[in-house]
Coordinates of C-alpha atoms in Angstrom, one line a residue:
Chain A
X325 CA 40.2 12.9 22.3
X326 CA 36.7 11.9 21.9
X327 CA 36.3 8.1 22.0
X328 CA 32.5 7.9 21.6
X329 CA 31.0 8.6 18.2
X330 CA 27.4 9.6 18.1
X331 CA 24.8 9.4 15.4
X332 CA 25.1 13.1 14.9
X333 CA 28.8 12.6 14.3
X334 CA 28.1 10.1 11.5
X335 CA 25.6 12.4 10.0
X336 CA 28.2 15.2 10.0
X337 CA 30.7 12.8 8.4
X338 CA 28.2 11.7 5.7
X339 CA 27.1 15.3 4.9
X340 CA 30.7 16.5 4.9
X341 CA 31.6 13.8 2.4
X342 CA 28.6 14.8 0.2
X343 CA 29.5 18.5 0.5
X344 CA 26.2 19.2 2.1
X345 CA 27.4 21.1 5.2
X346 CA 27.0 24.8 5.5
X347 CA 30.1 26.9 5.6
X348 CA 29.9 27.4 9.3
X349 CA 29.3 23.8 10.0
X350 CA 32.0 22.8 7.7
X351 CA 34.5 25.0 9.4
X352 CA 33.6 23.7 12.8
X353 CA 33.9 20.1 11.5
X354 CA 37.3 20.6 10.0
X355 CA 38.6 22.3 13.1
X356 CA 37.4 19.3 15.1
X357 CA 39.0 16.9 12.6
X358 CA 42.4 18.3 13.4
X359 CA 42.3 17.2 17.0
X360 CA 39.9 14.2 16.9
X361 CA 41.7 11.1 15.8
X362 CA 38.7 8.9 16.1
X363 CA 36.7 11.3 13.9
X364 CA 39.5 11.1 11.4
X365 CA 39.5 7.3 11.4
X366 CA 35.7 7.1 11.0
X367 CA 35.7 9.7 8.3
X368 CA 38.3 7.7 6.4
X369 CA 36.3 4.4 6.6
X370 CA 33.0 5.9 5.8
X371 CA 34.5 7.7 2.9
X372 CA 35.9 4.5 1.5
X373 CA 32.6 2.8 1.9
X374 CA 30.9 5.6 0.0
X375 CA 33.4 5.3 -2.8
X376 CA 32.9 1.5 -3.1
X377 CA 29.2 1.9 -3.4
X378 CA 29.7 4.7 -6.0
X379 CA 32.0 2.4 -7.9
X380 CA 29.2 0.0 -8.7
X381 CA 28.5 0.2 -12.4
X382 CA 25.5 1.8 -13.7
X383 CA 23.7 -1.0 -15.4
X384 CA 22.1 -0.9 -18.8
X385 CA 18.6 -2.0 -19.4
X386 CA 18.6 -5.5 -20.9
X387 CA 15.8 -4.5 -23.2
X388 CA 13.6 -1.6 -24.2
X389 CA 10.7 -0.9 -22.1
X390 CA 8.6 0.9 -24.7
X391 CA 4.9 1.3 -24.0
X392 CA 2.9 -0.3 -26.8
X393 CA -0.7 0.3 -27.8
X394 CA -1.6 -3.1 -26.3
X395 CA -0.2 -2.1 -23.0
X396 CA -1.8 1.3 -23.2
X397 CA -5.2 -0.1 -24.1
X398 CA -5.1 -1.9 -20.9
X399 CA -3.2 0.9 -19.2
X400 CA -5.7 3.5 -20.3
X401 CA -8.4 1.5 -18.9
X402 CA -6.6 1.3 -15.7
X403 CA -7.3 4.8 -14.8
X404 CA -10.5 3.1 -13.7
X405 CA -9.3 3.2 -10.1
X406 CA -8.8 6.9 -10.6
X407 CA -12.1 7.4 -12.3
X408 CA -13.8 5.4 -9.7
X409 CA -12.1 7.4 -7.0
X410 CA -13.3 10.6 -8.7
X411 CA -16.8 9.2 -9.0
X412 CA -17.0 7.8 -5.5
X413 CA -15.5 10.8 -3.7
X414 CA -18.4 13.2 -4.3
X415 CA -20.9 10.4 -3.8
X416 CA -19.4 9.6 -0.4
X417 CA -19.4 13.3 0.4
X418 CA -23.1 13.5 -0.4
X419 CA -23.8 10.4 1.7
X420 CA -21.9 11.9 4.6
X421 CA -23.8 15.1 4.3
X422 CA -27.2 13.4 4.1
X423 CA -26.4 11.2 7.1
X424 CA -25.4 14.3 9.0
X425 CA -28.6 16.1 8.1
X426 CA -30.8 13.1 9.1
X427 CA -28.9 12.7 12.4
X428 CA -29.6 16.4 13.2
X429 CA -33.3 15.9 12.3
X430 CA -33.6 12.8 14.5
X431 CA -31.9 14.5 17.4
X432 CA -34.1 17.5 17.1
X433 CA -37.2 15.4 16.8
X434 CA -36.2 13.4 19.8
X435 CA -35.7 16.5 21.8
X436 CA -39.0 17.9 20.7
X437 CA -40.9 14.8 21.6
X438 CA -39.2 14.6 25.0
X439 CA -40.2 18.1 25.9
X440 CA -43.9 17.4 25.1
X441 CA -43.8 14.0 26.8
X442 CA -43.6 15.0 30.4
X443 CA -46.9 16.9 30.1
X444 CA -48.7 13.7 29.4
X445 CA -46.9 12.0 32.1
X446 CA -47.8 14.6 34.7
X447 CA -49.1 13.0 37.8
X448 CA -52.7 13.4 38.7
X449 CA -53.6 16.6 40.3
X450 CA -55.0 14.6 43.1
X451 CA -51.6 13.5 44.2
X452 CA -50.9 16.2 46.6
X453 CA -54.3 16.1 48.1
X454 CA -54.2 12.4 48.3
X455 CA -50.9 12.6 49.9
X456 CA -52.3 15.0 52.3
X457 CA -55.2 12.6 53.1
X458 CA -52.9 9.7 53.6
X459 CA -50.6 11.7 55.7
X460 CA -53.5 12.9 57.7
X461 CA -54.6 9.4 58.4
X462 CA -51.1 8.5 59.4
X463 CA -51.0 11.4 61.7
X464 CA -54.3 10.6 63.1
X465 CA -53.2 7.1 63.9
X466 CA -50.2 8.5 65.6
X467 CA -52.2 11.0 67.4
X468 CA -51.2 10.1 70.9
X469 CA -47.6 10.6 70.2
X470 CA -47.7 13.6 68.1
X471 CA -48.1 17.1 69.1
X472 CA -50.3 19.0 66.8
X473 CA -48.9 22.0 65.1
X474 CA -50.2 25.3 65.6
X475 CA -52.9 26.5 63.2
X476 CA -52.9 23.0 61.8
X477 CA -56.5 22.4 62.3
X478 CA -57.6 24.8 59.7
X479 CA -55.3 23.4 57.1
X480 CA -55.4 20.3 55.1
X481 CA -52.5 18.9 56.9
X482 CA -53.9 19.8 60.1
X483 CA -53.8 16.7 62.1
X484 CA -55.6 17.3 65.3
X485 CA -55.0 14.8 67.9
X486 CA -56.9 13.6 70.7
X487 CA -54.6 15.3 73.0
X488 CA -55.3 18.8 71.8
X489 CA -58.7 19.9 70.9
X490 CA -58.9 21.7 67.7
X491 CA -61.3 24.3 66.7
X492 CA -64.2 23.2 64.6
X493 CA -64.6 23.7 61.0
X494 CA -64.8 27.1 59.5
X495 CA -67.8 28.7 58.4
X496 CA -68.8 27.8 55.0
X497 CA -72.1 28.4 53.6
X498 CA -73.4 25.4 51.8
X499 CA -75.7 25.9 49.0
X500 CA -74.7 29.4 48.4
X501 CA -74.1 30.0 44.8
X502 CA -71.4 32.0 43.5
X503 CA -68.7 30.5 45.5
X504 CA -65.8 31.6 43.6
X505 CA -63.0 29.4 42.6
X506 CA -60.7 28.1 43.8
X507 CA -62.7 25.6 45.7
X508 CA -62.4 26.0 49.3
X509 CA -62.1 22.9 51.3
X510 CA -62.1 22.9 54.9
X511 CA -60.6 20.1 56.8
X512 CA -61.2 19.9 60.4
X513 CA -61.0 17.4 63.0
X514 CA -63.7 17.5 65.5
X515 CA -62.7 16.0 68.7
X516 CA -65.5 13.9 69.7
X517 CA -65.2 15.1 73.1
X518 CA -65.3 18.8 72.2
X519 CA -67.2 20.7 74.6
X520 CA -69.0 24.0 74.5
X521 CA -66.2 25.4 76.5
X522 CA -63.9 24.5 73.8
X523 CA -66.1 25.9 71.2
X524 CA -66.3 29.2 73.0
X525 CA -62.8 29.9 72.1
X526 CA -63.5 29.1 68.5
X527 CA -63.7 32.6 67.3
X528 CA -60.5 33.5 69.1
X529 CA -58.8 30.6 67.7
X530 CA -59.9 31.4 64.3
X531 CA -58.2 34.6 64.5
X532 CA -55.1 33.0 65.8
X533 CA -55.2 30.4 63.2
X534 CA -55.4 33.0 60.5
X535 CA -51.9 34.1 61.3
X536 CA -50.9 30.7 62.4
X537 CA -51.9 29.3 59.0
X538 CA -49.5 31.6 57.4
X539 CA -46.8 30.4 59.7
X540 CA -47.8 26.8 59.3
X541 CA -47.8 27.1 55.5
X542 CA -44.4 28.7 55.5
X543 CA -42.9 26.4 58.1
X544 CA -42.6 23.6 55.7
X545 CA -43.8 21.2 58.3
X546 CA -46.0 19.5 55.8
X547 CA -44.0 19.4 52.6
X548 CA -46.5 17.1 50.9
X549 CA -49.0 19.8 50.7
X550 CA -47.5 22.1 48.2
X551 CA -50.8 23.4 47.1
X552 CA -51.8 24.9 50.4
X553 CA -52.3 28.5 50.5
X554 CA -53.5 30.4 53.5
X555 CA -56.0 33.1 52.7
X556 CA -58.4 35.2 54.5
X557 CA -61.4 35.5 52.3
X558 CA -63.7 38.1 53.3
X559 CA -66.2 37.9 50.6
X560 CA -66.5 34.2 50.3
X561 CA -69.3 32.6 52.2
X562 CA -68.0 30.5 54.9
X563 CA -69.4 27.2 55.3
X564 CA -70.7 26.5 58.6
X565 CA -70.0 23.1 59.8
X566 CA -71.3 23.7 63.2
X567 CA -73.9 21.2 62.5
X568 CA -71.3 18.6 62.7
X569 CA -70.6 19.5 66.2
X570 CA -72.5 17.6 68.8
X571 CA -73.8 20.8 70.1
X572 CA -73.4 24.2 68.7
X573 CA -75.4 27.1 67.7
X574 CA -75.3 28.8 64.4
X575 CA -75.8 32.3 63.9
X576 CA -76.2 33.6 60.4
X577 CA -73.7 36.2 59.9
X578 CA -71.9 37.8 57.2
X579 CA -68.4 36.8 57.1
X580 CA -66.8 39.7 58.6
X581 CA -64.5 37.9 61.0
X582 CA -61.3 36.8 59.6
X583 CA -61.4 33.2 59.3
X584 CA -58.5 31.0 58.7
X585 CA -59.6 29.4 55.7
X586 CA -57.6 27.5 53.4
X587 CA -57.8 27.9 49.7
X588 CA -56.3 25.1 47.9
X589 CA -54.4 25.2 44.8
X590 CA -56.1 24.7 41.5
X591 CA -55.4 21.0 41.9
X592 CA -58.6 20.6 43.7
X593 CA -60.6 22.4 41.1
X594 CA -60.4 19.2 39.1
X595 CA -61.7 17.0 41.8
X596 CA -64.8 15.3 40.7
X597 CA -67.9 16.3 42.6
X598 CA -68.4 13.6 45.1
X599 CA -70.4 15.6 47.5
X600 CA -72.4 18.6 46.8
X601 CA -73.9 20.7 49.3
X602 CA -77.6 20.9 49.6
X603 CA -79.6 23.5 51.4
X604 CA -80.6 21.1 53.9
X605 CA -77.2 19.7 54.3
X606 CA -75.7 22.2 56.6
X607 CA -76.7 25.5 58.0
X608 CA -75.2 28.5 56.5
X609 CA -74.0 30.5 59.3
X610 CA -71.0 31.2 61.1
X611 CA -70.5 29.5 64.3
X612 CA -70.4 31.8 67.2
X613 CA -69.1 31.4 70.6
X614 CA -72.4 30.7 72.0
X615 CA -72.5 27.8 74.2
X616 CA -76.1 27.1 73.7
X617 CA -76.5 23.8 72.3
X618 CA -78.8 23.5 69.3
X619 CA -80.1 20.5 67.6
X620 CA -78.4 19.7 64.5
X621 CA -80.7 20.4 61.7
X622 CA -78.7 18.7 59.1
X623 CA -78.6 15.2 58.3
X624 CA -74.9 15.4 57.7
X625 CA -72.8 12.9 59.3
X626 CA -72.2 13.6 62.8
X627 CA -69.3 12.2 64.7
X628 CA -70.8 10.1 67.3
X629 CA -67.8 8.3 68.2
X630 CA -64.2 8.9 68.5
X631 CA -62.8 8.9 65.1
X632 CA -59.2 9.0 64.7
X633 CA -59.6 10.0 61.2
X634 CA -60.3 13.4 60.0
X635 CA -63.5 14.3 58.5
X636 CA -63.3 15.9 55.2
X637 CA -66.1 17.9 53.8
X638 CA -65.9 19.2 50.4
X639 CA -67.9 22.1 49.1
X640 CA -67.6 22.7 45.5
X641 CA -69.0 25.6 43.7
X642 CA -68.0 24.4 40.4
X643 CA -66.2 21.3 39.4
X644 CA -64.6 19.2 41.9
X645 CA -61.4 17.4 42.2
X646 CA -61.5 13.7 41.9
X647 CA -60.6 11.5 44.8
X648 CA -62.0 13.6 47.6
X649 CA -65.3 12.5 48.9
X650 CA -67.3 13.3 51.9
X651 CA -66.0 11.0 54.4
X652 CA -67.5 9.9 57.5
X653 CA -65.3 9.0 60.3
X654 CA -63.2 6.0 60.2
X655 CA -63.0 5.6 56.5
X656 CA -59.4 5.0 56.7
X657 CA -59.2 2.2 54.3
X658 CA -61.0 4.4 51.7
X659 CA -58.3 7.0 51.9
X660 CA -55.5 4.8 50.8
X661 CA -57.7 3.4 48.1
X662 CA -58.5 6.9 47.0
X663 CA -55.0 7.9 47.4
X664 CA -54.1 5.0 45.3
X665 CA -56.4 6.0 42.6
X666 CA -54.7 7.3 39.6
X667 CA -56.4 9.2 36.9
X668 CA -56.5 7.6 33.6
X669 CA -53.6 8.6 31.7
X670 CA -52.8 8.1 28.1
X671 CA -49.1 8.0 28.8
X672 CA -47.3 5.0 27.6
X673 CA -46.0 2.4 30.0
X674 CA -42.4 2.2 31.1
X675 CA -41.2 -0.6 28.8
X676 CA -42.6 1.1 25.7
X677 CA -40.8 4.3 26.6
X678 CA -37.5 2.7 27.1
X679 CA -37.9 0.6 23.9
X680 CA -38.6 3.7 21.8
X681 CA -35.6 5.5 23.4
X682 CA -33.4 2.6 22.5
X683 CA -34.6 2.6 18.9
X684 CA -34.1 6.3 18.6
X685 CA -30.6 6.0 20.1
X686 CA -29.7 3.2 17.7
X687 CA -30.9 5.3 14.8
X688 CA -28.8 8.2 15.9
X689 CA -25.7 6.1 16.4
X690 CA -26.1 4.5 13.0
X691 CA -26.5 7.8 11.3
X692 CA -23.4 9.2 13.1
X693 CA -21.3 6.2 12.1
X694 CA -22.5 6.4 8.5
X695 CA -21.7 10.1 8.3
X696 CA -18.2 9.6 9.8
X697 CA -17.3 6.7 7.6
X698 CA -18.6 8.2 4.4
X699 CA -16.8 11.5 5.2
X700 CA -13.5 9.7 5.8
X701 CA -14.0 7.6 2.6
X702 CA -14.6 10.8 0.6
X703 CA -11.4 12.4 1.9
X704 CA -9.3 9.3 1.2
X705 CA -10.7 8.9 -2.3
X706 CA -10.0 12.5 -3.1
X707 CA -6.5 12.1 -1.9
X708 CA -6.0 9.0 -4.1
X709 CA -7.5 10.7 -7.1
X710 CA -5.2 13.6 -6.6
X711 CA -2.2 11.4 -6.6
Chain B
X150 CA 12.6 18.0 -28.4
X151 CA 13.3 18.9 -24.8
X152 CA 12.1 17.0 -21.9
X153 CA 9.4 19.4 -20.9
X154 CA 7.8 19.3 -24.4
X155 CA 8.0 15.5 -24.4
X156 CA 6.2 15.4 -21.1
X157 CA 3.5 17.8 -22.2
X158 CA 3.0 15.7 -25.3
X159 CA 2.8 12.6 -23.3
X160 CA 0.2 14.2 -21.0
X161 CA -1.8 14.8 -24.1
X162 CA -1.8 11.1 -24.9
X163 CA 1.2 11.1 -27.4
X164 CA 2.7 7.6 -26.9
X165 CA 5.7 8.2 -29.0
X166 CA 6.7 11.2 -26.9
X167 CA 6.4 9.0 -23.8
X168 CA 8.5 6.3 -25.3
X169 CA 11.2 8.8 -26.0
X170 CA 11.3 9.6 -22.3
X171 CA 11.4 5.8 -21.6
X172 CA 14.4 5.5 -23.8
X173 CA 16.2 8.3 -22.0
X174 CA 15.6 7.0 -18.5
X175 CA 15.3 3.2 -18.8
X176 CA 18.9 2.5 -17.9
X177 CA 18.7 4.6 -14.8
X178 CA 15.4 3.1 -13.8
X179 CA 16.6 -0.5 -14.4
X180 CA 19.9 0.1 -12.5
X181 CA 18.0 1.5 -9.6
X182 CA 15.6 -1.4 -9.6
X183 CA 18.4 -3.9 -9.8
X184 CA 20.3 -2.4 -6.9
X185 CA 17.0 -2.3 -4.9
X186 CA 15.9 -5.9 -5.5
X187 CA 19.2 -7.6 -6.2
X188 CA 18.2 -9.8 -9.1
X189 CA 17.5 -9.3 -12.8
X190 CA 14.1 -10.9 -13.2
X191 CA 12.7 -8.9 -10.4
X192 CA 14.4 -5.7 -11.6
X193 CA 12.9 -6.3 -15.1
X194 CA 9.4 -6.7 -13.7
X195 CA 9.8 -3.7 -11.5
X196 CA 11.1 -1.6 -14.4
X197 CA 8.2 -2.5 -16.7
X198 CA 5.7 -1.9 -14.0
X199 CA 7.2 1.5 -13.2
X200 CA 7.0 2.7 -16.8
X201 CA 3.5 1.5 -17.2
X202 CA 2.5 3.2 -14.0
X203 CA 4.3 6.4 -15.1
X204 CA 2.3 6.5 -18.3
X205 CA -0.9 6.0 -16.5
X206 CA -0.2 8.7 -14.0
X207 CA 1.6 11.2 -16.3
X208 CA -1.1 13.7 -15.5
X209 CA -0.1 13.7 -11.9
X210 CA 3.4 15.0 -12.6
X211 CA 3.2 18.6 -11.7
X212 CA 6.7 19.8 -12.6
X213 CA 10.1 19.6 -10.9
X214 CA 12.6 16.8 -11.5
X215 CA 11.2 14.2 -13.8
X216 CA 14.1 11.9 -12.8
X217 CA 13.1 12.1 -9.2
X218 CA 9.5 11.5 -10.1
X219 CA 10.4 8.3 -12.0
X220 CA 12.7 7.1 -9.3
X221 CA 9.9 7.4 -6.8
X222 CA 7.6 5.3 -9.0
X223 CA 10.3 2.6 -9.5
X224 CA 11.2 2.6 -5.8
X225 CA 7.6 1.9 -4.9
X226 CA 7.5 -0.8 -7.5
X227 CA 10.6 -2.3 -6.0
X228 CA 9.0 -2.3 -2.6
X229 CA 6.1 -4.1 -4.0
X230 CA 8.4 -6.6 -5.6
X231 CA 10.3 -7.2 -2.4
X232 CA 7.1 -7.8 -0.5
X233 CA 5.9 -10.2 -3.2
X234 CA 9.2 -12.0 -3.0
X235 CA 8.9 -12.4 0.7
X236 CA 5.5 -14.0 0.3
X237 CA 6.6 -16.3 -2.5
X238 CA 10.4 -16.8 -2.5
X239 CA 11.9 -17.9 -5.8
X240 CA 15.2 -19.1 -7.1
X241 CA 16.1 -17.1 -10.1
X242 CA 17.4 -19.0 -13.1
X243 CA 21.0 -18.0 -14.1
X244 CA 21.5 -17.2 -17.8
X245 CA 23.3 -19.9 -19.8
X246 CA 26.3 -19.3 -22.0
X247 CA 26.9 -20.6 -25.5
X248 CA 27.9 -23.9 -24.0
X249 CA 24.7 -24.1 -22.1
X250 CA 26.4 -23.6 -18.8
X251 CA 25.1 -21.2 -16.4
X252 CA 27.0 -18.0 -15.8
X253 CA 26.9 -16.2 -12.5
X254 CA 26.4 -12.8 -14.1
X255 CA 24.7 -11.8 -17.3
X256 CA 26.8 -11.6 -20.4
X257 CA 25.9 -8.0 -21.0
X258 CA 27.4 -7.0 -17.6
X259 CA 30.8 -8.2 -18.6
X260 CA 33.3 -5.7 -19.7
X261 CA 35.1 -7.3 -22.7
X262 CA 38.3 -5.1 -22.2
X263 CA 39.0 -6.2 -18.7
X264 CA 41.4 -8.9 -17.7
X265 CA 39.8 -12.0 -16.4
X266 CA 41.4 -11.8 -13.0
X267 CA 40.3 -8.2 -12.7
X268 CA 36.9 -9.1 -13.8
X269 CA 36.7 -11.7 -11.2
X270 CA 37.8 -9.5 -8.5
X271 CA 35.6 -6.7 -9.5
X272 CA 32.7 -9.0 -9.8
X273 CA 33.3 -10.4 -6.4
X274 CA 33.5 -7.0 -5.0
X275 CA 30.3 -6.0 -6.6
X276 CA 28.7 -9.1 -5.4
X277 CA 29.9 -8.3 -1.9
X278 CA 28.6 -4.8 -2.0
X279 CA 25.3 -5.9 -3.4
X280 CA 25.1 -8.5 -0.7
X281 CA 25.6 -5.8 1.9
X282 CA 23.0 -3.6 0.2
X283 CA 20.5 -6.5 0.3
X284 CA 21.1 -6.7 4.0
X285 CA 20.1 -3.1 4.6
X286 CA 16.5 -2.2 5.5
X287 CA 14.5 -1.1 2.4
X288 CA 14.4 2.6 3.3
X289 CA 18.1 2.7 4.1
X290 CA 18.9 0.9 0.9
X291 CA 16.8 3.3 -1.2
X292 CA 18.6 6.3 0.3
X293 CA 22.1 5.0 -0.4
X294 CA 21.2 3.8 -3.9
X295 CA 19.6 7.2 -4.8
X296 CA 22.5 9.2 -3.5
X297 CA 25.6 7.0 -4.1
X298 CA 24.5 4.9 -7.0
X299 CA 22.2 7.3 -8.9
X300 CA 24.1 10.4 -7.9
X301 CA 21.1 12.4 -6.6
X302 CA 21.7 15.2 -4.2
X303 CA 19.8 15.4 -0.9
X304 CA 17.0 17.5 -2.3
X305 CA 16.4 15.2 -5.3
X306 CA 16.6 12.2 -3.0
X307 CA 14.0 13.8 -0.7
X308 CA 11.7 14.3 -3.6
X309 CA 12.2 10.8 -5.0
X310 CA 11.5 9.2 -1.6
X311 CA 8.8 11.7 -0.4
X312 CA 10.7 12.2 2.9
X313 CA 12.2 15.3 4.4
X314 CA 15.9 16.1 3.8
X315 CA 16.7 15.5 7.5
X316 CA 15.3 12.0 7.2
X317 CA 17.4 11.4 4.1
X318 CA 20.6 12.6 5.9
X319 CA 19.9 10.3 8.8
X320 CA 19.1 7.2 6.7
X321 CA 22.1 7.8 4.5
X322 CA 24.5 8.1 7.5
X323 CA 23.2 5.0 9.1
X324 CA 23.2 3.0 5.8
X325 CA 26.8 3.9 5.2
X326 CA 27.7 2.9 8.7
X327 CA 26.1 -0.5 8.3
X328 CA 27.7 -1.0 4.9
X329 CA 31.1 -0.2 6.5
X330 CA 30.5 -2.8 9.1
X331 CA 29.3 -5.4 6.6
X332 CA 32.2 -4.9 4.2
X333 CA 34.6 -5.4 7.0
X334 CA 33.8 -9.1 6.5
X335 CA 34.9 -9.0 2.9
X336 CA 38.2 -7.3 3.6
X337 CA 40.1 -9.8 1.5
X338 CA 38.0 -8.8 -1.5
X339 CA 38.6 -5.1 -1.0
X340 CA 41.4 -3.3 -2.9
X341 CA 44.4 -2.7 -0.8
X342 CA 43.7 1.0 -0.6
X343 CA 40.1 0.3 0.4
X344 CA 40.8 -2.2 3.0
X345 CA 39.1 -1.0 6.1
X346 CA 40.5 -0.8 9.6

C-alpha cells in the first residue's frame, strides 16, 4: 500500500472528481483505487471538501449595476489611456527608428574620420633617417666594442669603427645635373687613419660591398632603416668624395664599375636642401686605386682629426629631405637635435583627440539607449492598446 | 435578443444592450467578487468597477465565452481591491436590522424558509468555508471559486484566469488540499456526513 501521496496524486484525485481525466487515465486511477487505501481516504476527504465549497450559495447582487450615461461620459473618456497608447506607440516607434538611424550615421562618420586621421598623424619622413643618424652616432660611440658589419660602410647604418677601416665614400659626381631621383646619399666613415694602402683596395671592396649591401639590407641587422635599398646604379653619376680623404687621387671615369651605392627610400626626397653641391665642392670622378696622393681641391670639410661620428654628405638633385645636413665631424649633439626635430604637423594633440573620442562615444551610447528604450516603449504601448 | 447580438450592439455604443448583459451576469459577478474579497462593500466596489471596465473595453472582446471574459475582469478588479485593502485595512460596518442592531450577515442572504437552528449552522459553516477561502493565496482562491463556486470547467477557468489548463489543475488540487486541512479545524461545524478524518 502506498503511504506517501504526491502532488501528482492529488491532481489526479481533483481531476477525477471533476471528470476531467481521459478514459485511459481514469481506468488506471480506478484500478489503483481498488488496492490503495490511502488513495481512497484522500479521495473521500477531498471530495467532501469540494462538495462543501460547492454548497456555498450563489449570492445575488444587492443592487443593479447598470451603466448610466453619467458613468459612460466619464467611461467613454477613459479610453484616453487606450487612445494615448495608440498615439504614443507609433511615435515611440518613429523615435526609435530615428535614433537608430542617427546612431548608424554617427558610427559611420566616426569610422570615416578615424580612417583619414592617421594620415595626418603620420610621422615625419625624416624619422627613419633620423633614427639612422642617431643609431649611427651610438654605434660610433661604441666603436671600440662593436664589430662592424659587412658591407655596412656603404649603407646608412654603416657604422665603421676605428677598429676596421672602411672604404671611402662612393663616387658621386657633384654638380652634375640630372641626378635622378631618388636622392642618393652616401654615408661613409673615413677612418682618419686611412692610408693609401687601405684605399687601394677600395675598388675591390666596392664590388664586395655591392653584394654585401644586399646581404646587409636583408639581414635585418639595422631594423631602424626600413628605407634602405641597395642598388647598383650604373647610369647615375657617382659622387666622388675622394676629396674628403686626406690623400687620394681622383680619376674622372664613367661609372662603369659597380658601386655599392645606396638609394634611399623616397623619405629622403623630402629632406630640405641643407647642402647643395657646387662644382667646386668636390671633384667629380671616381676614386681609383691609385695611391698617388693628390691635393684636395675642394674646400669641403676634411677630417683632420679622429672623428667618432660619421660624416654625412648629402647630394640632392632635386628637393632634399629635412633634417639632414652636411655634417662635419663631431657634430654629435646636432644629430640628436636634428633627430629630435619634428616636422610641423597639423595633427591635434593627444588630449583633444581623446576628448573628441569621448564625446563621440557618449553620443553613440545616448542614441543607442534612446533607440532601445523607445522601441521597448512602442512595443509595450501596442500591447496595452491591443488589450 | 441573444447574447451575441447584445454584445455586437454594445460594441456599437448601445448602452441599453450592455445593461441587459449586466442584468444577466451581475449576480454571478457579484458572487465571484464576494467569494474573492470576503466582504460586501469590497465586493460591491469590485463589481461596479468590473462592469465599468467591461463597457470601456467591450471592443477588446474577440468572441468565445463572455462569462469567462467577465470573470477575468472581475477577478482582476478583486486583486486590485485586495491589494488596496492591504495598504489601507478597514473594518466593514455590519448592516443594522430594524431594531438598529447589527446583524452578522446581510438580510438578503437569509433564507426565510429555513429553521433558525439550521440557518445558524449553515451560516457558521459558510463562514468557516469563507474563512478558509480567505486564507488561500489569491491565485489558488480564484481557481477554486471559478471551478467549485461558479461551476466553470477547466477550459473556461483557463480562459478566465489567462493561465494554462495544467496550471489550473495544479492550483485547484493544491487549493482543495489546503481547504481540507483548514476545515479539519472546524470539524464540529461540519455535518456528520462531512466530518473529515
